[in-house]
Amino acid sequence: MNIRHIVLLAAGILALTTAKALELARIESPGGRLRFVLLAADTTGEGSPLLYSVLSGNDTVVEPSALNLRFDDRNGTGSWKAIPNIGKIELSAIALHDTVWRPPYGEQAEYRDRYNQFRVSFPESDVRLCVRAYDEGIAFRYEMPAEDLILKIGGELTEFNFPDSTKGWVNTHPQAVCERRTLEKLQTELPLTTELPNGLYAAVLEAGLTNYARGRLRAEDKAGKLRLVLDSPVVTGSPARSPWRVVMIARRPAELLQNNGIVLNLNEPCALASTD
């Protein structure tokens, strides 16, 4: 696979001091419907140096939101950002994947798995970011490819920032009745379905959860600003990877249900070859 380097030169560093974020890279879905944009943040504060946004055509779905993990010392004496800074990144070539597979059972006889993908590696970090852009949604996860490390992931700094007047169907605990409300001062289970002020619908969910803590979403005083919260720290050997963080996007609520094959595509294949 060809590797190209993106170097933030002096002009880029200057731009960081005068703007909130600088675009590093972007990837579009195969049909051009959705875009994921990777951004470098102004890191004068305590936040993550890495941000992302998601767009559908000219409409913003997810406003600039943090991407990062928090590693904890196994002795409990300290913590640090998994991606501490952005000076030079390695960006893989964008690869198109397009296959059709048949499940041993399910709603459909076959599913199409079609997406564009790239991986981003960072200096001074054992973590890389994998991003897939489907026409049905955007998915990303953190990967730790190094061998024979013992990692303690204390939490994620992952955010999903929607426009402040976005409404969501919130459920505060499993099997609770969903309540439609603004996204502030709450904690909700995944998946979370939202209705944006521009008329789009988006669902935040996770897929491919194996040997990892499940996540919930929490919002404080700022409406629409959601942060992923893990149920517990994760202690794991490497290589390792987080679940997929997924944002499905549709013009109508029914399309979210119709496009639920994206969840199957992001999970590992069924271990059963047949149910006969």
Short mmCIF file of N, CA and C in Angstrom, two decimals, residues 26-166:
data_model
loop_
_atom_site.label_atom_id
_atom_site.label_comp_id
_atom_site.label_asym_id
_atom_site.label_seq_id
_atom_site.Cartn_x
_atom_site.Cartn_y
_atom_site.Cartn_z
N ARG A 26 -9.42 14.13 4.41
CA ARG A 26 -10.84 13.86 4.30
C ARG A 26 -11.06 12.61 3.47
N ILE A 27 -12.19 11.97 3.68
CA ILE A 27 -12.54 10.79 2.92
C ILE A 27 -14.04 10.85 2.65
N GLU A 28 -14.43 10.48 1.42
CA GLU A 28 -15.83 10.47 1.02
C GLU A 28 -16.32 9.04 0.86
N SER A 29 -17.62 8.87 1.03
CA SER A 29 -18.23 7.56 0.77
C SER A 29 -18.19 7.27 -0.73
N PRO A 30 -18.32 6.01 -1.12
CA PRO A 30 -18.19 5.67 -2.55
C PRO A 30 -19.12 6.46 -3.47
N GLY A 31 -20.34 6.73 -3.02
CA GLY A 31 -21.27 7.49 -3.83
C GLY A 31 -21.17 9.00 -3.64
N GLY A 32 -20.21 9.45 -2.80
CA GLY A 32 -20.01 10.87 -2.57
C GLY A 32 -21.04 11.51 -1.65
N ARG A 33 -21.84 10.70 -0.98
CA ARG A 33 -22.94 11.25 -0.17
C ARG A 33 -22.44 11.82 1.15
N LEU A 34 -21.48 11.15 1.79
CA LEU A 34 -21.01 11.53 3.12
C LEU A 34 -19.51 11.81 3.09
N ARG A 35 -19.07 12.70 4.00
CA ARG A 35 -17.65 13.02 4.13
C ARG A 35 -17.24 13.01 5.60
N PHE A 36 -16.05 12.46 5.84
CA PHE A 36 -15.40 12.52 7.15
C PHE A 36 -14.19 13.42 7.00
N VAL A 37 -14.07 14.43 7.85
CA VAL A 37 -12.96 15.37 7.77
C VAL A 37 -12.16 15.29 9.06
N LEU A 38 -10.86 15.06 8.94
CA LEU A 38 -9.95 14.99 10.08
C LEU A 38 -9.29 16.35 10.26
N LEU A 39 -9.26 16.82 11.50
CA LEU A 39 -8.82 18.18 11.81
C LEU A 39 -7.78 18.18 12.91
N ALA A 40 -6.87 19.15 12.85
CA ALA A 40 -5.95 19.41 13.95
C ALA A 40 -6.50 20.57 14.75
N ALA A 41 -6.61 20.38 16.05
CA ALA A 41 -7.21 21.41 16.91
C ALA A 41 -6.16 22.40 17.37
N ASP A 42 -6.64 23.54 17.82
CA ASP A 42 -5.80 24.49 18.55
C ASP A 42 -5.61 23.91 19.94
N THR A 43 -4.42 23.44 20.24
CA THR A 43 -4.19 22.69 21.48
C THR A 43 -3.65 23.56 22.60
N THR A 44 -3.99 24.84 22.59
CA THR A 44 -3.56 25.69 23.69
C THR A 44 -4.27 25.32 24.99
N GLY A 45 -5.40 24.61 24.90
CA GLY A 45 -6.12 24.16 26.10
C GLY A 45 -5.75 22.75 26.46
N GLU A 46 -6.63 22.10 27.21
CA GLU A 46 -6.38 20.75 27.70
C GLU A 46 -7.03 19.67 26.83
N GLY A 47 -7.69 20.05 25.77
CA GLY A 47 -8.42 19.09 24.97
C GLY A 47 -7.53 18.26 24.07
N SER A 48 -8.17 17.38 23.29
CA SER A 48 -7.43 16.54 22.35
C SER A 48 -6.91 17.37 21.19
N PRO A 49 -5.72 17.04 20.67
CA PRO A 49 -5.22 17.77 19.49
C PRO A 49 -5.89 17.33 18.20
N LEU A 50 -6.73 16.29 18.26
CA LEU A 50 -7.32 15.72 17.07
C LEU A 50 -8.84 15.86 17.12
N LEU A 51 -9.41 16.35 16.00
CA LEU A 51 -10.85 16.53 15.87
C LEU A 51 -11.32 15.88 14.57
N TYR A 52 -12.64 15.74 14.45
CA TYR A 52 -13.24 15.29 13.19
C TYR A 52 -14.59 15.96 13.04
N SER A 53 -15.09 15.96 11.82
CA SER A 53 -16.47 16.38 11.55
C SER A 53 -17.04 15.47 10.47
N VAL A 54 -18.37 15.42 10.40
CA VAL A 54 -19.06 14.59 9.42
C VAL A 54 -20.06 15.46 8.68
N LEU A 55 -20.08 15.35 7.35
CA LEU A 55 -20.98 16.15 6.52
C LEU A 55 -21.75 15.26 5.58
N SER A 56 -22.98 15.66 5.29
CA SER A 56 -23.81 15.03 4.28
C SER A 56 -24.11 16.10 3.23
N GLY A 57 -23.49 15.99 2.06
CA GLY A 57 -23.60 17.07 1.09
C GLY A 57 -23.03 18.35 1.68
N ASN A 58 -23.83 19.42 1.69
CA ASN A 58 -23.42 20.69 2.29
C ASN A 58 -23.89 20.84 3.72
N ASP A 59 -24.54 19.81 4.26
CA ASP A 59 -25.09 19.88 5.61
C ASP A 59 -24.11 19.27 6.62
N THR A 60 -23.88 20.00 7.70
CA THR A 60 -23.05 19.47 8.78
C THR A 60 -23.90 18.58 9.67
N VAL A 61 -23.42 17.36 9.88
CA VAL A 61 -24.10 16.42 10.77
C VAL A 61 -23.43 16.41 12.14
N VAL A 62 -22.12 16.19 12.16
CA VAL A 62 -21.35 16.24 13.40
C VAL A 62 -20.38 17.41 13.30
N GLU A 63 -20.51 18.36 14.20
CA GLU A 63 -19.60 19.49 14.24
C GLU A 63 -18.25 19.04 14.80
N PRO A 64 -17.18 19.86 14.64
CA PRO A 64 -15.87 19.41 15.12
C PRO A 64 -15.91 18.83 16.53
N SER A 65 -15.43 17.60 16.64
CA SER A 65 -15.54 16.81 17.87
C SER A 65 -14.22 16.10 18.13
N ALA A 66 -13.91 15.87 19.39
CA ALA A 66 -12.62 15.30 19.77
C ALA A 66 -12.53 13.82 19.42
N LEU A 67 -11.31 13.39 19.10
CA LEU A 67 -10.94 11.99 18.91
C LEU A 67 -9.72 11.72 19.77
N ASN A 68 -9.79 10.72 20.65
CA ASN A 68 -8.61 10.33 21.40
C ASN A 68 -8.98 9.26 22.42
N LEU A 69 -7.97 8.58 22.93
CA LEU A 69 -8.09 7.67 24.06
C LEU A 69 -7.30 8.24 25.22
N ARG A 70 -7.65 7.79 26.44
CA ARG A 70 -6.85 8.12 27.61
C ARG A 70 -6.24 6.84 28.17
N PHE A 71 -4.93 6.77 28.17
CA PHE A 71 -4.23 5.64 28.78
C PHE A 71 -3.95 5.95 30.24
N ASP A 72 -4.11 4.95 31.11
CA ASP A 72 -3.79 5.09 32.53
C ASP A 72 -2.59 4.22 32.86
N ASP A 73 -1.76 4.71 33.75
CA ASP A 73 -0.71 3.88 34.30
C ASP A 73 -1.33 2.73 35.07
N ARG A 74 -0.80 1.53 34.91
CA ARG A 74 -1.40 0.37 35.56
C ARG A 74 -1.30 0.44 37.08
N ASN A 75 -0.40 1.27 37.60
CA ASN A 75 -0.29 1.46 39.04
C ASN A 75 -1.22 2.54 39.56
N GLY A 76 -1.97 3.16 38.64
CA GLY A 76 -2.90 4.20 39.04
C GLY A 76 -2.26 5.52 39.41
N THR A 77 -1.04 5.75 38.92
CA THR A 77 -0.32 6.96 39.32
C THR A 77 -0.40 8.10 38.32
N GLY A 78 -1.03 7.87 37.17
CA GLY A 78 -1.11 8.94 36.20
C GLY A 78 -1.84 8.50 34.95
N SER A 79 -2.09 9.46 34.05
CA SER A 79 -2.76 9.17 32.79
C SER A 79 -2.23 10.12 31.73
N TRP A 80 -2.45 9.77 30.47
CA TRP A 80 -1.98 10.61 29.37
C TRP A 80 -2.82 10.33 28.14
N LYS A 81 -2.81 11.28 27.20
CA LYS A 81 -3.52 11.12 25.93
C LYS A 81 -2.78 10.12 25.05
N ALA A 82 -3.52 9.20 24.43
CA ALA A 82 -2.89 8.22 23.55
C ALA A 82 -2.29 8.88 22.32
N ILE A 83 -2.92 9.94 21.83
CA ILE A 83 -2.39 10.72 20.71
C ILE A 83 -2.03 12.08 21.28
N PRO A 84 -0.77 12.30 21.68
CA PRO A 84 -0.42 13.50 22.44
C PRO A 84 -0.29 14.76 21.60
N ASN A 85 0.12 14.61 20.34
CA ASN A 85 0.33 15.80 19.51
C ASN A 85 0.24 15.43 18.04
N ILE A 86 0.17 16.43 17.20
CA ILE A 86 0.13 16.24 15.75
C ILE A 86 1.19 17.14 15.13
N GLY A 87 2.25 16.54 14.62
CA GLY A 87 3.25 17.28 13.89
C GLY A 87 3.34 16.76 12.46
N LYS A 88 3.46 15.44 12.36
CA LYS A 88 3.46 14.78 11.05
C LYS A 88 2.64 13.50 11.20
N ILE A 89 1.77 13.24 10.26
CA ILE A 89 0.99 12.02 10.30
C ILE A 89 1.26 11.20 9.04
N GLU A 90 1.04 9.91 9.15
CA GLU A 90 1.10 9.03 7.99
C GLU A 90 -0.32 8.63 7.62
N LEU A 91 -0.67 8.87 6.39
CA LEU A 91 -2.02 8.60 5.89
C LEU A 91 -1.94 7.55 4.79
N SER A 92 -2.60 6.43 4.99
CA SER A 92 -2.58 5.40 3.97
C SER A 92 -3.37 5.85 2.75
N ALA A 93 -3.12 5.20 1.63
CA ALA A 93 -3.94 5.46 0.45
C ALA A 93 -5.38 5.06 0.73
N ILE A 94 -6.33 5.78 0.15
CA ILE A 94 -7.75 5.45 0.31
C ILE A 94 -8.05 4.20 -0.52
N ALA A 95 -8.62 3.20 0.13
CA ALA A 95 -8.91 1.93 -0.53
C ALA A 95 -10.42 1.72 -0.61
N LEU A 96 -10.90 1.34 -1.78
CA LEU A 96 -12.31 0.99 -1.97
C LEU A 96 -12.50 -0.49 -1.72
N HIS A 97 -13.48 -0.82 -0.88
CA HIS A 97 -13.85 -2.21 -0.63
C HIS A 97 -15.29 -2.38 -1.11
N ASP A 98 -15.55 -3.41 -1.90
CA ASP A 98 -16.90 -3.64 -2.44
C ASP A 98 -17.11 -5.14 -2.63
N THR A 99 -17.81 -5.75 -1.69
CA THR A 99 -18.08 -7.18 -1.77
C THR A 99 -19.55 -7.43 -1.41
N VAL A 100 -20.02 -8.61 -1.73
CA VAL A 100 -21.36 -9.07 -1.35
C VAL A 100 -21.20 -10.38 -0.58
N TRP A 101 -21.86 -10.51 0.55
CA TRP A 101 -21.76 -11.73 1.34
C TRP A 101 -23.15 -12.21 1.74
N ARG A 102 -23.23 -13.51 2.02
CA ARG A 102 -24.51 -14.14 2.35
C ARG A 102 -24.47 -14.64 3.79
N PRO A 103 -25.40 -14.19 4.64
CA PRO A 103 -25.43 -14.68 6.02
C PRO A 103 -26.09 -16.07 6.08
N PRO A 104 -25.77 -16.85 7.12
CA PRO A 104 -26.44 -18.14 7.27
C PRO A 104 -27.92 -17.99 7.61
N TYR A 105 -28.30 -16.83 8.16
CA TYR A 105 -29.71 -16.52 8.43
C TYR A 105 -29.81 -15.01 8.58
N GLY A 106 -31.03 -14.47 8.58
CA GLY A 106 -31.19 -13.04 8.79
C GLY A 106 -32.30 -12.45 7.94
N GLU A 107 -32.39 -11.13 7.95
CA GLU A 107 -33.45 -10.42 7.24
C GLU A 107 -33.29 -10.50 5.73
N GLN A 108 -32.06 -10.50 5.27
CA GLN A 108 -31.78 -10.46 3.83
C GLN A 108 -30.96 -11.68 3.42
N ALA A 109 -31.12 -12.06 2.16
CA ALA A 109 -30.35 -13.19 1.64
C ALA A 109 -28.89 -12.82 1.43
N GLU A 110 -28.62 -11.55 1.14
CA GLU A 110 -27.25 -11.11 0.95
C GLU A 110 -27.12 -9.64 1.32
N TYR A 111 -25.88 -9.24 1.63
CA TYR A 111 -25.58 -7.86 2.02
C TYR A 111 -24.39 -7.35 1.20
N ARG A 112 -24.47 -6.10 0.81
CA ARG A 112 -23.35 -5.48 0.12
C ARG A 112 -22.53 -4.68 1.14
N ASP A 113 -21.23 -4.89 1.14
CA ASP A 113 -20.31 -4.21 2.04
C ASP A 113 -19.42 -3.31 1.18
N ARG A 114 -19.78 -2.04 1.09
CA ARG A 114 -19.12 -1.11 0.16
C ARG A 114 -18.73 0.16 0.91
N TYR A 115 -17.45 0.44 0.93
CA TYR A 115 -16.96 1.62 1.67
C TYR A 115 -15.59 2.02 1.15
N ASN A 116 -15.20 3.26 1.44
CA ASN A 116 -13.83 3.73 1.30
C ASN A 116 -13.19 3.76 2.68
N GLN A 117 -11.90 3.45 2.75
CA GLN A 117 -11.22 3.36 4.04
C GLN A 117 -9.83 3.96 3.96
N PHE A 118 -9.41 4.62 5.04
CA PHE A 118 -8.00 4.92 5.23
C PHE A 118 -7.62 4.77 6.69
N ARG A 119 -6.30 4.67 6.93
CA ARG A 119 -5.76 4.61 8.28
C ARG A 119 -4.80 5.78 8.48
N VAL A 120 -4.79 6.31 9.71
CA VAL A 120 -3.94 7.45 10.04
C VAL A 120 -3.07 7.07 11.23
N SER A 121 -1.75 7.21 11.06
CA SER A 121 -0.80 6.98 12.15
C SER A 121 -0.23 8.31 12.62
N PHE A 122 0.15 8.35 13.91
CA PHE A 122 0.54 9.60 14.54
C PHE A 122 1.93 9.48 15.17
N PRO A 123 2.68 10.59 15.22
CA PRO A 123 3.99 10.53 15.85
C PRO A 123 3.85 10.33 17.35
N GLU A 124 4.82 9.65 17.92
CA GLU A 124 4.88 9.46 19.38
C GLU A 124 3.63 8.77 19.92
N SER A 125 3.03 7.89 19.13
CA SER A 125 1.81 7.22 19.57
C SER A 125 1.78 5.79 19.04
N ASP A 126 1.31 4.87 19.88
CA ASP A 126 1.10 3.49 19.46
C ASP A 126 -0.31 3.27 18.92
N VAL A 127 -1.07 4.35 18.77
CA VAL A 127 -2.47 4.26 18.33
C VAL A 127 -2.59 4.82 16.92
N ARG A 128 -3.38 4.14 16.09
CA ARG A 128 -3.72 4.68 14.78
C ARG A 128 -5.24 4.70 14.67
N LEU A 129 -5.74 5.50 13.75
CA LEU A 129 -7.17 5.67 13.53
C LEU A 129 -7.54 5.02 12.21
N CYS A 130 -8.58 4.18 12.21
CA CYS A 130 -9.11 3.58 10.99
C CYS A 130 -10.49 4.17 10.73
N VAL A 131 -10.72 4.67 9.52
CA VAL A 131 -11.97 5.33 9.17
C VAL A 131 -12.57 4.66 7.94
N ARG A 132 -13.85 4.36 8.01
CA ARG A 132 -14.60 3.84 6.87
C ARG A 132 -15.76 4.79 6.56
N ALA A 133 -15.90 5.11 5.28
CA ALA A 133 -16.99 5.97 4.83
C ALA A 133 -17.93 5.15 3.94
N TYR A 134 -19.10 4.84 4.46
CA TYR A 134 -20.17 4.20 3.71
C TYR A 134 -21.14 5.28 3.24
N ASP A 135 -21.96 4.98 2.24
CA ASP A 135 -23.03 5.90 1.87
C ASP A 135 -24.11 5.95 2.94
N GLU A 136 -24.14 4.93 3.82
CA GLU A 136 -25.15 4.87 4.88
C GLU A 136 -24.66 5.50 6.19
N GLY A 137 -23.35 5.68 6.34
CA GLY A 137 -22.84 6.21 7.59
C GLY A 137 -21.32 6.23 7.62
N ILE A 138 -20.78 6.80 8.68
CA ILE A 138 -19.35 6.90 8.91
C ILE A 138 -19.00 6.05 10.12
N ALA A 139 -17.88 5.31 10.04
CA ALA A 139 -17.42 4.49 11.16
C ALA A 139 -15.92 4.72 11.36
N PHE A 140 -15.51 4.75 12.61
CA PHE A 140 -14.08 4.86 12.92
C PHE A 140 -13.78 4.08 14.20
N ARG A 141 -12.54 3.65 14.32
CA ARG A 141 -12.11 2.98 15.54
C ARG A 141 -10.62 3.24 15.77
N TYR A 142 -10.20 3.02 17.00
CA TYR A 142 -8.80 3.15 17.39
C TYR A 142 -8.15 1.76 17.34
N GLU A 143 -6.96 1.70 16.74
CA GLU A 143 -6.24 0.44 16.62
C GLU A 143 -4.88 0.58 17.29
N MET A 144 -4.47 -0.46 18.00
CA MET A 144 -3.18 -0.51 18.68
C MET A 144 -2.43 -1.72 18.15
N PRO A 145 -1.70 -1.56 17.04
CA PRO A 145 -1.13 -2.72 16.33
C PRO A 145 0.15 -3.28 16.92
N ALA A 146 0.79 -2.56 17.84
CA ALA A 146 2.06 -3.03 18.38
C ALA A 146 1.87 -4.36 19.11
N GLU A 147 2.91 -5.19 19.11
CA GLU A 147 2.85 -6.51 19.72
C GLU A 147 3.27 -6.47 21.19
N ASP A 148 2.63 -7.32 21.99
CA ASP A 148 3.09 -7.67 23.34
C ASP A 148 3.14 -6.48 24.30
N LEU A 149 2.17 -5.58 24.21
CA LEU A 149 2.02 -4.52 25.20
C LEU A 149 0.82 -4.83 26.10
N ILE A 150 0.88 -4.40 27.33
CA ILE A 150 -0.27 -4.45 28.22
C ILE A 150 -0.79 -3.02 28.36
N LEU A 151 -2.01 -2.79 27.92
CA LEU A 151 -2.58 -1.46 27.87
C LEU A 151 -3.72 -1.32 28.87
N LYS A 152 -3.79 -0.17 29.51
CA LYS A 152 -4.94 0.16 30.34
C LYS A 152 -5.58 1.42 29.77
N ILE A 153 -6.73 1.23 29.13
CA ILE A 153 -7.47 2.36 28.55
C ILE A 153 -8.43 2.86 29.63
N GLY A 154 -8.11 4.00 30.18
CA GLY A 154 -8.93 4.55 31.27
C GLY A 154 -10.23 5.15 30.79
N GLY A 155 -10.28 5.54 29.52
CA GLY A 155 -11.48 6.15 28.98
C GLY A 155 -11.22 6.65 27.57
N GLU A 156 -12.27 7.14 26.94
CA GLU A 156 -12.15 7.75 25.61
C GLU A 156 -12.47 9.23 25.72
N LEU A 157 -11.83 10.01 24.86
CA LEU A 157 -12.15 11.42 24.72
C LEU A 157 -13.03 11.66 23.50
N THR A 158 -13.59 10.60 22.95
CA THR A 158 -14.41 10.67 21.74
C THR A 158 -15.68 11.48 21.99
N GLU A 159 -15.97 12.40 21.07
CA GLU A 159 -17.17 13.24 21.18
C GLU A 159 -18.02 13.12 19.92
N PHE A 160 -19.28 13.45 20.08
CA PHE A 160 -20.23 13.56 18.98
C PHE A 160 -20.99 14.88 19.21
N ASN A 161 -20.53 15.93 18.55
CA ASN A 161 -21.11 17.26 18.78
C ASN A 161 -22.10 17.59 17.67
N PHE A 162 -23.38 17.63 18.03
CA PHE A 162 -24.44 17.97 17.09
C PHE A 162 -24.84 19.44 17.27
N PRO A 163 -25.50 20.03 16.27
CA PRO A 163 -26.03 21.39 16.44
C PRO A 163 -26.89 21.47 17.71
N ASP A 164 -26.85 22.62 18.39
CA ASP A 164 -27.40 22.69 19.74
C ASP A 164 -28.91 22.49 19.81
N SER A 165 -29.65 22.66 18.72
CA SER A 165 -31.09 22.44 18.76
C SER A 165 -31.49 21.03 18.31
N THR A 166 -30.49 20.14 18.19
CA THR A 166 -30.77 18.75 17.83
C THR A 166 -31.60 18.08 18.93
#
